[in-house]
Amino acid sequence: MSSYRLSDRARADLQRVIYQSIDLFGANQAIRYREQLRYRFQLLAENPRLGRLAPRAGKDVRRHEHAAHVIFYRATEDGVLILGVVHARRMRGLRF
């Protein structure tokens, strides 16, 4: 079974997204959104070519949009490495 791993940056990004979601939408919605993101991570692990190439973000980096965020990742031998989870409005100049 394919799996996903989170980089340190992705882990910090995910934590920030959850805290901001709690502040804006409440704990229940934040938990639902976290689960949706985790589902997307697994979907990408099982289908690593699902996202588009994002050459401006780095070599072999792909991107996949989910709601207001963009998931950046790189395919690995056993799935994907999630590089970052970035709000769509904060993507200028990203490099992984």
XYZ file of C-alpha atoms in Angstrom:
96
model
C 0.000 0.000 0.000
C 1.285 3.451 -0.900
C 1.787 5.928 1.892
C 2.526 9.576 2.478
C 5.044 11.285 4.704
C 5.007 14.890 5.863
C 8.121 17.042 5.712
C 8.829 19.209 8.748
C 7.522 22.202 6.829
C 4.330 20.359 5.818
C 3.765 19.307 9.427
C 4.122 22.945 10.561
C 1.888 24.123 7.701
C -0.799 21.604 8.619
C -0.696 22.646 12.258
C -1.017 26.314 11.249
C -3.956 25.513 8.946
C -5.743 23.675 11.746
C -5.216 26.451 14.311
C -6.410 29.082 11.845
C -9.426 26.916 11.002
C -10.302 26.612 14.682
C -10.146 30.396 15.055
C -12.203 31.075 11.939
C -14.639 28.161 11.743
C -14.579 26.283 15.056
C -13.085 23.009 16.244
C -15.538 20.667 14.506
C -14.941 22.210 11.091
C -11.172 22.247 11.680
C -11.237 18.519 12.463
C -13.277 17.821 9.314
C -10.855 19.876 7.206
C -7.846 18.065 8.688
C -9.436 14.732 7.797
C -10.158 15.966 4.259
C -6.506 16.964 3.867
C -5.332 13.581 5.176
C -7.666 11.874 2.706
C -6.118 13.969 -0.090
C -2.606 13.063 1.073
C -3.471 9.360 0.844
C -5.161 9.862 -2.528
C -1.964 11.495 -3.813
C 0.125 8.648 -2.371
C -1.950 6.154 -4.334
C -2.037 8.359 -7.467
C 1.175 10.409 -7.426
C 0.620 11.797 -10.929
C -2.768 13.234 -9.988
C -1.313 16.683 -9.327
C 0.232 18.971 -11.928
C 3.939 19.550 -12.175
C 4.995 22.776 -10.449
C 8.487 23.499 -11.814
C 8.587 26.962 -10.231
C 8.290 25.318 -6.809
C 11.199 22.922 -7.380
C 12.476 19.918 -9.295
C 9.889 17.123 -9.592
C 7.455 19.018 -7.353
C 3.752 18.602 -8.039
C 0.761 20.569 -6.770
C -2.805 19.597 -5.991
C -5.519 22.046 -4.973
C -7.881 21.335 -2.116
C -10.405 24.018 -1.117
C -8.417 27.182 -0.284
C -5.076 25.378 -0.035
C -2.504 23.928 -2.380
C -0.672 20.735 -1.448
C 2.896 20.549 -2.752
C 4.470 17.111 -2.920
C 7.090 14.925 -4.554
C 6.623 11.289 -5.582
C 8.741 8.711 -3.747
C 9.281 4.979 -4.271
C 6.501 4.096 -1.835
C 4.097 7.030 -2.249
C 4.624 10.756 -1.773
C 6.428 13.217 0.446
C 4.155 16.147 1.284
C 6.353 19.241 1.102
C 3.893 21.927 2.110
C 0.267 22.965 2.489
C -0.087 26.594 1.469
C -3.058 28.930 1.244
C -3.629 29.774 -2.411
C -3.094 33.494 -1.700
C 0.376 32.925 -0.213
C 2.154 31.056 -2.972
C 4.344 33.752 -4.530
C 7.993 32.717 -4.675
C 7.625 29.282 -3.062
C 10.525 26.850 -3.449
C 10.910 23.353 -2.003
